[in-house]
PDB file of C-alpha atoms and ligand atoms in Angstrom:
ATOM      1  CA  MET A   1      75.827 -20.371  69.867  1.00 95.00           C
ATOM      2  CA  PRO A   2      78.788 -20.743  67.484  1.00 98.00           C
ATOM      3  CA  VAL A   3      81.348 -17.931  67.598  1.00 99.00           C
ATOM      4  CA  ALA A   4      83.336 -16.433  64.694  1.00 99.00           C
ATOM      5  CA  ILE A   5      86.109 -13.879  64.378  1.00 99.00           C
ATOM      6  CA  ILE A   6      85.974 -12.054  61.039  1.00 99.00           C
ATOM      7  CA  THR A   7      88.733  -9.566  60.249  1.00 99.00           C
ATOM      8  CA  GLY A   8      88.038  -6.622  57.964  1.00 99.00           C
ATOM      9  CA  ALA A   9      84.319  -6.898  58.667  1.00 98.00           C
ATOM     10  CA  SER A  10      83.200  -3.257  58.527  1.00 98.00           C
ATOM     11  CA  LYS A  11      82.327  -3.389  54.812  1.00 98.00           C
ATOM     12  CA  GLY A  12      82.627  -5.493  51.668  1.00 98.00           C
ATOM     13  CA  LEU A  13      82.807  -9.270  51.914  1.00 98.00           C
ATOM     14  CA  GLY A  14      83.589  -9.307  55.654  1.00 99.00           C
ATOM     15  CA  ARG A  15      80.446  -7.346  56.460  1.00 98.00           C
ATOM     16  CA  ALA A  16      78.267  -9.434  54.111  1.00 98.00           C
ATOM     17  CA  LEU A  17      79.532 -12.641  55.725  1.00 98.00           C
ATOM     18  CA  ALA A  18      79.022 -11.213  59.222  1.00 98.00           C
ATOM     19  CA  GLU A  19      75.436 -10.288  58.326  1.00 98.00           C
ATOM     20  CA  ALA A  20      74.689 -13.825  57.053  1.00 98.00           C
ATOM     21  CA  LEU A  21      76.220 -15.486  60.117  1.00 98.00           C
ATOM     22  CA  ALA A  22      74.417 -13.142  62.545  1.00 98.00           C
ATOM     23  CA  GLU A  23      71.131 -14.020  60.814  1.00 98.00           C
ATOM     24  CA  ARG A  24      71.929 -17.664  61.531  1.00 98.00           C
ATOM     25  CA  GLY A  25      72.604 -17.105  65.223  1.00 98.00           C
ATOM     26  CA  TRP A  26      76.411 -16.842  65.189  1.00 98.00           C
ATOM     27  CA  GLU A  27      78.025 -14.557  67.755  1.00 98.00           C
ATOM     28  CA  LEU A  28      80.739 -12.412  66.276  1.00 98.00           C
ATOM     29  CA  VAL A  29      84.029 -10.677  66.958  1.00 99.00           C
ATOM     30  CA  LEU A  30      84.698  -8.146  64.199  1.00 98.00           C
ATOM     31  CA  ASP A  31      87.548  -5.788  63.413  1.00 98.00           C
ATOM     32  CA  ALA A  32      88.589  -3.050  60.993  1.00 99.00           C
ATOM     33  CA  ARG A  33      90.823  -0.005  61.416  1.00 99.00           C
ATOM     34  CA  THR A  34      88.148   2.686  60.948  1.00 98.00           C
ATOM     35  CA  ALA A  35      86.222   2.657  64.228  1.00 98.00           C
ATOM     36  CA  GLY A  36      83.168   4.650  63.085  1.00 98.00           C
ATOM     37  CA  VAL A  37      82.371   2.386  60.128  1.00 98.00           C
ATOM     38  CA  LEU A  38      82.992  -0.748  62.208  1.00 98.00           C
ATOM     39  CA  HIS A  39      80.666   0.413  64.976  1.00 98.00           C
ATOM     40  CA  GLU A  40      77.932   1.280  62.446  1.00 98.00           C
ATOM     41  CA  THR A  41      78.203  -2.240  61.053  1.00 98.00           C
ATOM     42  CA  ALA A  42      78.084  -3.816  64.518  1.00 98.00           C
ATOM     43  CA  ALA A  43      75.020  -1.730  65.418  1.00 97.00           C
ATOM     44  CA  ALA A  44      73.261  -2.855  62.222  1.00 97.00           C
ATOM     45  CA  LEU A  45      73.993  -6.513  63.061  1.00 97.00           C
ATOM     46  CA  GLY A  46      72.532  -6.014  66.535  1.00 92.00           C
ATOM     47  CA  LYS A  47      69.030  -6.378  65.056  1.00 95.00           C
ATOM     48  CA  HIS A  48      69.627 -10.134  64.851  1.00 97.00           C
ATOM     49  CA  GLY A  49      69.764 -10.360  68.655  1.00 97.00           C
ATOM     50  CA  VAL A  50      73.235 -11.933  68.806  1.00 98.00           C
ATOM     51  CA  ARG A  51      76.235 -10.598  70.689  1.00 98.00           C
ATOM     52  CA  VAL A  52      78.649  -8.702  68.439  1.00 98.00           C
ATOM     53  CA  GLU A  53      82.018  -7.467  69.734  1.00 98.00           C
ATOM     54  CA  ALA A  54      83.472  -4.747  67.494  1.00 98.00           C
ATOM     55  CA  LEU A  55      87.169  -4.104  68.151  1.00 99.00           C
ATOM     56  CA  PRO A  56      88.770  -1.380  66.035  1.00 99.00           C
ATOM     57  CA  GLY A  57      92.401  -2.112  65.228  1.00 99.00           C
ATOM     58  CA  ASP A  58      94.944  -3.231  62.676  1.00 99.00           C
ATOM     59  CA  VAL A  59      95.504  -6.965  62.212  1.00 99.00           C
ATOM     60  CA  THR A  60      99.250  -6.332  62.040  1.00 99.00           C
ATOM     61  CA  ASP A  61      99.180  -5.281  65.714  1.00 99.00           C
ATOM     62  CA  ALA A  62      99.905  -8.341  67.897  1.00 99.00           C
ATOM     63  CA  ALA A  63      98.123  -6.864  70.931  1.00 99.00           C
ATOM     64  CA  HIS A  64      95.023  -6.285  68.803  1.00 99.00           C
ATOM     65  CA  ARG A  65      95.086  -9.926  67.623  1.00 99.00           C
ATOM     66  CA  THR A  66      95.308 -11.059  71.246  1.00 99.00           C
ATOM     67  CA  ALA A  67      92.315  -8.848  72.073  1.00 99.00           C
ATOM     68  CA  LEU A  68      90.266 -10.382  69.241  1.00 99.00           C
ATOM     69  CA  VAL A  69      90.815 -13.899  70.563  1.00 99.00           C
ATOM     70  CA  ALA A  70      90.180 -12.784  74.163  1.00 99.00           C
ATOM     71  CA  ALA A  71      86.824 -11.347  73.026  1.00 99.00           C
ATOM     72  CA  ALA A  72      85.917 -14.691  71.436  1.00 99.00           C
ATOM     73  CA  ARG A  73      86.862 -16.460  74.673  1.00 98.00           C
ATOM     74  CA  ARG A  74      84.481 -14.159  76.568  1.00 98.00           C
ATOM     75  CA  LEU A  75      81.715 -15.154  74.115  1.00 98.00           C
ATOM     76  CA  GLY A  76      82.323 -18.793  75.009  1.00 98.00           C
ATOM     77  CA  GLY A  77      85.017 -20.017  72.589  1.00 98.00           C
ATOM     78  CA  LEU A  78      85.838 -19.928  68.899  1.00 99.00           C
ATOM     79  CA  ASP A  79      84.469 -22.065  66.061  1.00 99.00           C
ATOM     80  CA  LEU A  80      85.456 -20.052  62.991  1.00 99.00           C
ATOM     81  CA  LEU A  81      88.283 -17.661  62.164  1.00 99.00           C
ATOM     82  CA  VAL A  82      88.004 -15.746  58.885  1.00 99.00           C
ATOM     83  CA  ASN A  83      91.198 -14.000  57.768  1.00 99.00           C
ATOM     84  CA  ASN A  84      89.582 -11.487  55.419  1.00 99.00           C
ATOM     85  CA  ALA A  85      91.348  -8.137  56.036  1.00 99.00           C
ATOM     86  CA  SER A  86      93.736  -7.467  53.184  1.00 98.00           C
ATOM     87  CA  ALA A  87      96.243  -5.006  51.706  1.00 99.00           C
ATOM     88  CA  LEU A  88      96.934  -4.526  48.006  1.00 98.00           C
ATOM     89  CA  GLY A  89     100.508  -3.268  48.365  1.00 98.00           C
ATOM     90  CA  ALA A  90      99.884  -0.470  45.843  1.00 98.00           C
ATOM     91  CA  GLU A  91      96.756   1.557  45.091  1.00 98.00           C
ATOM     92  CA  PRO A  92      96.202   1.509  42.198  1.00 98.00           C
ATOM     93  CA  LEU A  93      98.085  -1.660  41.385  1.00 98.00           C
ATOM     94  CA  VAL A  94     101.292  -1.250  39.373  1.00 98.00           C
ATOM     95  CA  ARG A  95     103.581  -3.489  37.334  1.00 98.00           C
ATOM     96  CA  LEU A  96     106.303  -5.287  39.281  1.00 98.00           C
ATOM     97  CA  GLU A  97     109.026  -3.022  37.857  1.00 98.00           C
ATOM     98  CA  GLY A  98     107.471  -0.097  39.751  1.00 98.00           C
ATOM     99  CA  LEU A  99     106.136  -1.858  42.837  1.00 98.00           C
ATOM    100  CA  ALA A 100     107.449  -0.132  45.982  1.00 98.00           C
ATOM    101  CA  LEU A 101     109.085  -2.798  48.115  1.00 98.00           C
ATOM    102  CA  ASP A 102     107.512  -1.296  51.216  1.00 98.00           C
ATOM    103  CA  GLY A 103     104.135  -1.856  49.564  1.00 98.00           C
ATOM    104  CA  LEU A 104     104.987  -5.499  48.978  1.00 99.00           C
ATOM    105  CA  ARG A 105     106.136  -5.772  52.605  1.00 99.00           C
ATOM    106  CA  ARG A 106     102.810  -4.304  53.757  1.00 99.00           C
ATOM    107  CA  ALA A 107     100.830  -6.797  51.616  1.00 99.00           C
ATOM    108  CA  LEU A 108     102.853  -9.677  53.072  1.00 99.00           C
ATOM    109  CA  GLU A 109     102.522  -8.303  56.613  1.00 99.00           C
ATOM    110  CA  VAL A 110      98.723  -7.935  56.427  1.00 99.00           C
ATOM    111  CA  ASN A 111      97.827 -10.865  54.165  1.00 99.00           C
ATOM    112  CA  VAL A 112     100.257 -13.498  55.461  1.00 99.00           C
ATOM    113  CA  VAL A 113     102.079 -12.578  58.676  1.00 99.00           C
ATOM    114  CA  ALA A 114      99.057 -11.124  60.497  1.00 99.00           C
ATOM    115  CA  ALA A 115      96.820 -13.957  59.264  1.00 99.00           C
ATOM    116  CA  LEU A 116      99.229 -16.559  60.643  1.00 99.00           C
ATOM    117  CA  GLY A 117      99.624 -14.554  63.848  1.00 99.00           C
ATOM    118  CA  LEU A 118      95.882 -14.651  64.389  1.00 99.00           C
ATOM    119  CA  ILE A 119      95.737 -18.357  63.561  1.00 99.00           C
ATOM    120  CA  GLN A 120      98.476 -19.041  66.141  1.00 99.00           C
ATOM    121  CA  GLU A 121      96.599 -17.038  68.750  1.00 98.00           C
ATOM    122  CA  ALA A 122      93.279 -18.728  67.924  1.00 99.00           C
ATOM    123  CA  LEU A 123      94.450 -22.350  67.615  1.00 99.00           C
ATOM    124  CA  PRO A 124      93.836 -23.413  71.244  1.00 98.00           C
ATOM    125  CA  LEU A 125      90.204 -22.267  71.064  1.00 99.00           C
ATOM    126  CA  LEU A 126      89.698 -23.685  67.566  1.00 99.00           C
ATOM    127  CA  ARG A 127      91.032 -27.088  68.665  1.00 99.00           C
ATOM    128  CA  ASP A 128      88.552 -27.058  71.569  1.00 98.00           C
ATOM    129  CA  SER A 129      85.631 -26.527  69.188  1.00 98.00           C
ATOM    130  CA  ALA A 130      83.745 -29.513  67.778  1.00 98.00           C
ATOM    131  CA  ALA A 131      83.864 -27.782  64.388  1.00 98.00           C
ATOM    132  CA  GLY A 132      87.001 -25.620  64.441  1.00 98.00           C
ATOM    133  CA  THR A 133      87.411 -23.886  61.086  1.00 99.00           C
ATOM    134  CA  VAL A 134      89.802 -21.417  59.468  1.00 99.00           C
ATOM    135  CA  ILE A 135      88.822 -19.576  56.291  1.00 99.00           C
ATOM    136  CA  ASP A 136      91.641 -17.651  54.624  1.00 99.00           C
ATOM    137  CA  ILE A 137      90.331 -15.324  51.928  1.00 99.00           C
ATOM    138  CA  SER A 138      92.402 -15.868  48.818  1.00 99.00           C
ATOM    139  CA  SER A 139      92.154 -14.486  45.295  1.00 98.00           C
ATOM    140  CA  ASP A 140      92.255 -15.575  41.682  1.00 98.00           C
ATOM    141  CA  ALA A 141      95.473 -13.519  41.586  1.00 98.00           C
ATOM    142  CA  ALA A 142      97.110 -16.163  43.831  1.00 98.00           C
ATOM    143  CA  ALA A 143      96.782 -18.780  41.098  1.00 98.00           C
ATOM    144  CA  GLU A 144      96.814 -16.825  37.815  1.00 98.00           C
ATOM    145  CA  ALA A 145      99.378 -14.315  36.516  1.00 98.00           C
ATOM    146  CA  TYR A 146      97.690 -10.993  35.767  1.00 98.00           C
ATOM    147  CA  GLU A 147      99.699  -7.864  34.912  1.00 98.00           C
ATOM    148  CA  THR A 148      99.976  -5.515  37.927  1.00 98.00           C
ATOM    149  CA  TRP A 149      98.592  -8.093  40.405  1.00 98.00           C
ATOM    150  CA  GLY A 150     102.065  -9.579  41.153  1.00 98.00           C
ATOM    151  CA  GLY A 151     102.738  -8.301  44.674  1.00 98.00           C
ATOM    152  CA  TYR A 152      99.217  -8.827  45.996  1.00 98.00           C
ATOM    153  CA  GLY A 153      98.992 -12.171  44.144  1.00 99.00           C
ATOM    154  CA  ALA A 154     102.287 -13.334  45.644  1.00 99.00           C
ATOM    155  CA  SER A 155     101.003 -12.539  49.133  1.00 99.00           C
ATOM    156  CA  LYS A 156      97.757 -14.440  48.505  1.00 99.00           C
ATOM    157  CA  ALA A 157      99.717 -17.384  47.060  1.00 99.00           C
ATOM    158  CA  ALA A 158     101.756 -17.424  50.272  1.00 99.00           C
ATOM    159  CA  LEU A 159      98.527 -17.352  52.296  1.00 99.00           C
ATOM    160  CA  ASP A 160      97.230 -20.295  50.238  1.00 99.00           C
ATOM    161  CA  HIS A 161     100.360 -22.258  51.125  1.00 99.00           C
ATOM    162  CA  VAL A 162     100.059 -21.396  54.809  1.00 99.00           C
ATOM    163  CA  SER A 163      96.474 -22.677  54.622  1.00 99.00           C
ATOM    164  CA  ALA A 164      97.508 -25.922  52.900  1.00 99.00           C
ATOM    165  CA  VAL A 165     100.270 -26.692  55.409  1.00 99.00           C
ATOM    166  CA  LEU A 166      98.051 -25.762  58.360  1.00 99.00           C
ATOM    167  CA  ALA A 167      95.484 -28.264  57.051  1.00 99.00           C
ATOM    168  CA  GLU A 168      98.151 -31.004  57.111  1.00 98.00           C
ATOM    169  CA  GLU A 169      99.327 -30.031  60.588  1.00 99.00           C
ATOM    170  CA  GLU A 170      95.822 -29.665  62.067  1.00 99.00           C
ATOM    171  CA  PRO A 171      93.753 -32.574  60.727  1.00 98.00           C
ATOM    172  CA  GLY A 172      91.133 -31.949  63.418  1.00 98.00           C
ATOM    173  CA  LEU A 173      90.273 -28.574  61.857  1.00 99.00           C
ATOM    174  CA  ARG A 174      88.822 -27.559  58.531  1.00 99.00           C
ATOM    175  CA  VAL A 175      91.114 -25.068  56.780  1.00 99.00           C
ATOM    176  CA  TRP A 176      89.744 -23.562  53.587  1.00 99.00           C
ATOM    177  CA  ALA A 177      91.481 -21.012  51.361  1.00 99.00           C
ATOM    178  CA  VAL A 178      88.608 -19.429  49.455  1.00 99.00           C
ATOM    179  CA  ASP A 179      88.813 -17.315  46.310  1.00 98.00           C
ATOM    180  CA  PRO A 180      85.638 -15.206  46.476  1.00 98.00           C
ATOM    181  CA  GLY A 181      85.797 -14.059  42.824  1.00 97.00           C
ATOM    182  CA  ASP A 182      85.610 -10.434  41.707  1.00 96.00           C
ATOM    183  CA  MET A 183      83.343  -8.219  43.804  1.00 97.00           C
ATOM    184  CA  ASN A 184      82.304  -4.601  43.658  1.00 97.00           C
ATOM    185  CA  THR A 185      84.084  -3.280  46.768  1.00 98.00           C
ATOM    186  CA  ASP A 186      86.337  -0.423  47.842  1.00 98.00           C
ATOM    187  CA  LEU A 187      89.339  -2.764  47.620  1.00 98.00           C
ATOM    188  CA  TYR A 188      88.620  -3.574  43.973  1.00 97.00           C
ATOM    189  CA  ALA A 189      88.018   0.107  43.139  1.00 97.00           C
ATOM    190  CA  ALA A 190      91.332   1.028  44.786  1.00 98.00           C
ATOM    191  CA  ALA A 191      93.126  -1.718  42.846  1.00 98.00           C
ATOM    192  CA  VAL A 192      91.751  -0.841  39.413  1.00 96.00           C
ATOM    193  CA  PRO A 193      90.033   2.584  39.570  1.00 96.00           C
ATOM    194  CA  ASP A 194      89.369   2.736  35.794  1.00 93.00           C
ATOM    195  CA  ASP A 195      87.708  -0.687  35.546  1.00 93.00           C
ATOM    196  CA  GLU A 196      84.088  -0.206  34.515  1.00 90.00           C
ATOM    197  CA  ASP A 197      83.104  -3.884  34.084  1.00 92.00           C
ATOM    198  CA  PRO A 198      80.185  -4.841  36.331  1.00 90.00           C
ATOM    199  CA  ARG A 199      81.237  -6.802  39.444  1.00 94.00           C
ATOM    200  CA  SER A 200      79.129  -8.876  41.825  1.00 95.00           C
ATOM    201  CA  ALA A 201      77.923  -7.512  45.142  1.00 98.00           C
ATOM    202  CA  PRO A 202      79.768  -9.159  48.068  1.00 98.00           C
ATOM    203  CA  ALA A 203      76.449 -10.542  49.395  1.00 98.00           C
ATOM    204  CA  SER A 204      76.050 -12.565  46.194  1.00 98.00           C
ATOM    205  CA  VAL A 205      79.078 -14.773  47.018  1.00 98.00           C
ATOM    206  CA  VAL A 206      78.098 -15.397  50.650  1.00 98.00           C
ATOM    207  CA  PRO A 207      76.033 -18.524  49.755  1.00 98.00           C
ATOM    208  CA  ALA A 208      79.312 -20.183  48.718  1.00 98.00           C
ATOM    209  CA  PHE A 209      80.686 -19.671  52.248  1.00 98.00           C
ATOM    210  CA  LEU A 210      77.442 -20.882  53.835  1.00 98.00           C
ATOM    211  CA  ARG A 211      77.648 -23.991  51.682  1.00 98.00           C
ATOM    212  CA  LEU A 212      81.168 -24.715  52.947  1.00 98.00           C
ATOM    213  CA  LEU A 213      80.037 -24.254  56.550  1.00 98.00           C
ATOM    214  CA  GLU A 214      77.007 -26.506  56.054  1.00 98.00           C
ATOM    215  CA  GLU A 215      78.688 -29.295  54.051  1.00 98.00           C
ATOM    216  CA  ARG A 216      82.144 -29.079  55.696  1.00 98.00           C
ATOM    217  CA  PRO A 217      84.123 -30.547  52.781  1.00 98.00           C
ATOM    218  CA  ALA A 218      87.777 -31.530  53.253  1.00 98.00           C
ATOM    219  CA  SER A 219      90.320 -28.816  53.913  1.00 99.00           C
ATOM    220  CA  GLY A 220      91.601 -27.295  50.670  1.00 98.00           C
ATOM    221  CA  ARG A 221      91.304 -24.418  48.227  1.00 98.00           C
ATOM    222  CA  TYR A 222      87.858 -23.512  46.949  1.00 98.00           C
ATOM    223  CA  ALA A 223      86.553 -20.898  44.529  1.00 98.00           C
ATOM    224  CA  ALA A 224      83.223 -19.254  45.303  1.00 97.00           C
ATOM    225  CA  PRO A 225      82.065 -19.100  41.652  1.00 94.00           C
ATOM    226  CA  ALA A 226      82.393 -22.913  41.362  1.00 96.00           C
ATOM    227  CA  LEU A 227      80.606 -23.483  44.682  1.00 96.00           C
ATOM    228  CA  LEU A 228      77.806 -21.178  43.527  1.00 96.00           C
ATOM    229  CA  GLU A 229      77.500 -22.989  40.151  1.00 91.00           C
ATOM    230  CA  VAL A 230      76.694 -26.278  41.860  1.00 67.00           C
ATOM    231  CA  THR A 231      74.152 -24.701  44.198  1.00 54.00           C
ATOM    232  CA  ARG A 232      72.165 -23.191  41.300  1.00 54.00           C
TER     233      ARG A 232
HETATM  234  N1  LIG B 301      86.875  -7.350  45.826  1.00 96.49           N
HETATM  235  C1  LIG B 301      87.352  -8.289  45.054  1.00 96.49           C
HETATM  236  O1  LIG B 301      87.128  -8.312  43.827  1.00 96.49           O
HETATM  237  C2  LIG B 301      88.178  -9.410  45.658  1.00 96.49           C
HETATM  238  C3  LIG B 301      88.588 -10.450  44.806  1.00 96.49           C
HETATM  239  C4  LIG B 301      89.347 -11.492  45.357  1.00 96.49           C
HETATM  240  C5  LIG B 301      89.660 -11.498  46.701  1.00 96.49           C
HETATM  241  N2  LIG B 301      89.247 -10.463  47.502  1.00 96.49           N
HETATM  242  C6  LIG B 301      89.566 -10.523  48.923  1.00 96.49           C
HETATM  243  O2  LIG B 301      88.358 -10.423  49.660  1.00 96.49           O
HETATM  244  C7  LIG B 301      88.659  -9.914  50.983  1.00 96.49           C
HETATM  245  C8  LIG B 301      87.709  -8.781  51.314  1.00 96.49           C
HETATM  246  O3  LIG B 301      87.959  -7.700  50.448  1.00 96.49           O
HETATM  247  P1  LIG B 301      86.824  -6.658  50.015  1.00 96.49           P
HETATM  248  O4  LIG B 301      86.903  -6.557  48.543  1.00 96.49           O
HETATM  249  O5  LIG B 301      85.551  -7.000  50.691  1.00 96.49           O
HETATM  250  O6  LIG B 301      87.462  -5.297  50.616  1.00 96.49           O
HETATM  251  P2  LIG B 301      86.819  -4.000  51.287  1.00 96.49           P
HETATM  252  O7  LIG B 301      85.375  -3.834  50.957  1.00 96.49           O
HETATM  253  O8  LIG B 301      87.749  -2.894  50.948  1.00 96.49           O
HETATM  254  O9  LIG B 301      86.899  -4.365  52.857  1.00 96.49           O
HETATM  255  C9  LIG B 301      88.127  -4.572  53.473  1.00 96.49           C
HETATM  256  C10 LIG B 301      87.899  -4.632  54.978  1.00 96.49           C
HETATM  257  O10 LIG B 301      89.142  -4.902  55.643  1.00 96.49           O
HETATM  258  C11 LIG B 301      89.412  -3.855  56.598  1.00 96.49           C
HETATM  259  N3  LIG B 301      90.876  -3.777  56.705  1.00 96.49           N
HETATM  260  C12 LIG B 301      91.763  -3.469  55.734  1.00 96.49           C
HETATM  261  N4  LIG B 301      93.012  -3.522  56.223  1.00 96.49           N
HETATM  262  C13 LIG B 301      92.920  -3.879  57.522  1.00 96.49           C
HETATM  263  C14 LIG B 301      93.860  -4.110  58.547  1.00 96.49           C
HETATM  264  N5  LIG B 301      95.178  -3.956  58.331  1.00 96.49           N
HETATM  265  N6  LIG B 301      93.426  -4.478  59.773  1.00 96.49           N
HETATM  266  C15 LIG B 301      92.096  -4.626  60.014  1.00 96.49           C
HETATM  267  N7  LIG B 301      91.146  -4.424  59.058  1.00 96.49           N
HETATM  268  C16 LIG B 301      91.560  -4.055  57.837  1.00 96.49           C
HETATM  269  C17 LIG B 301      88.687  -2.640  56.010  1.00 96.49           C
HETATM  270  O11 LIG B 301      88.386  -1.614  56.950  1.00 96.49           O
HETATM  271  P3  LIG B 301      89.449  -0.445  57.313  1.00 96.49           P
HETATM  272  O12 LIG B 301      89.974   0.080  56.016  1.00 96.49           O
HETATM  273  O13 LIG B 301      88.665   0.544  58.117  1.00 96.49           O
HETATM  274  O14 LIG B 301      90.523  -1.130  58.104  1.00 96.49           O
HETATM  275  C18 LIG B 301      87.405  -3.326  55.557  1.00 96.49           C
HETATM  276  O15 LIG B 301      86.558  -3.596  56.660  1.00 96.49           O
HETATM  277  C19 LIG B 301      90.139  -9.515  50.955  1.00 96.49           C
HETATM  278  O16 LIG B 301      90.906 -10.572  51.505  1.00 96.49           O
HETATM  279  C20 LIG B 301      90.437  -9.410  49.459  1.00 96.49           C
HETATM  280  O17 LIG B 301      91.804  -9.614  49.175  1.00 96.49           O
HETATM  281  C21 LIG B 301      88.509  -9.417  47.012  1.00 96.49           C
END
């Protein structure tokens, strides 16, 4: 059975991806800070008959990251790490002139520092896998300049660069930075509470991730909407 760690998997994209992988026989290590919601998600995934380890915690906590990788080791190893948990830095988002620097530090700590910390912790197991893979969840805001998305976008751009350099340094792994596109989630609502445009359900972008896992293209940056276009 392949094993994945997915951070921020209690709801939104992380949960949708966990559901799809559990359906396909993956065993999972999941985290989120809110224990009740995480445990409800893990219980719902139990119907697929795979082992699911739900560890409440914050990805910025080094001991928690160690525990996530130890749980994967107990499941037999690690084939896929998904750095999905994320912080906006300000809720709602604000223009750079008013962005609290502590908010920017938090976005960098969660989106870049913790992601790299987990990668470092996971690398020995990922290198041992025949199909070791890292997916870092990026954003359109990493590549395009949108008013108010500067702090969060800067952190995702930094995560993209970490992903690109990791791919060079670890040619035996696949390292994909993936922009999932806009989705109707709590994170998006917190970012832009007044936005009433319809957004996709997180489950609708999961086929893009499954396509990456099935086809295993070269390491690089991918956008889910483009991957979904080709599959239609
Ligand atoms: N929604 C969009 O339109 C959109 C667009 C582009 C990219 N993205 C990216 O997609 C990914 C998933 O976001 P989403 O929209 O699905 O968000 P979401 O529905 O709000 O889910 C976020 C998940 O991360 C957990 N989390 C947040 N901070 C955490 C931390 N410090 N440690 C551990 N878990 C943490 C949350 O649970 P707790 O709060 O209980 O910890 C939750 O399980 C993120 O990387 C986001 O930047 C989203």
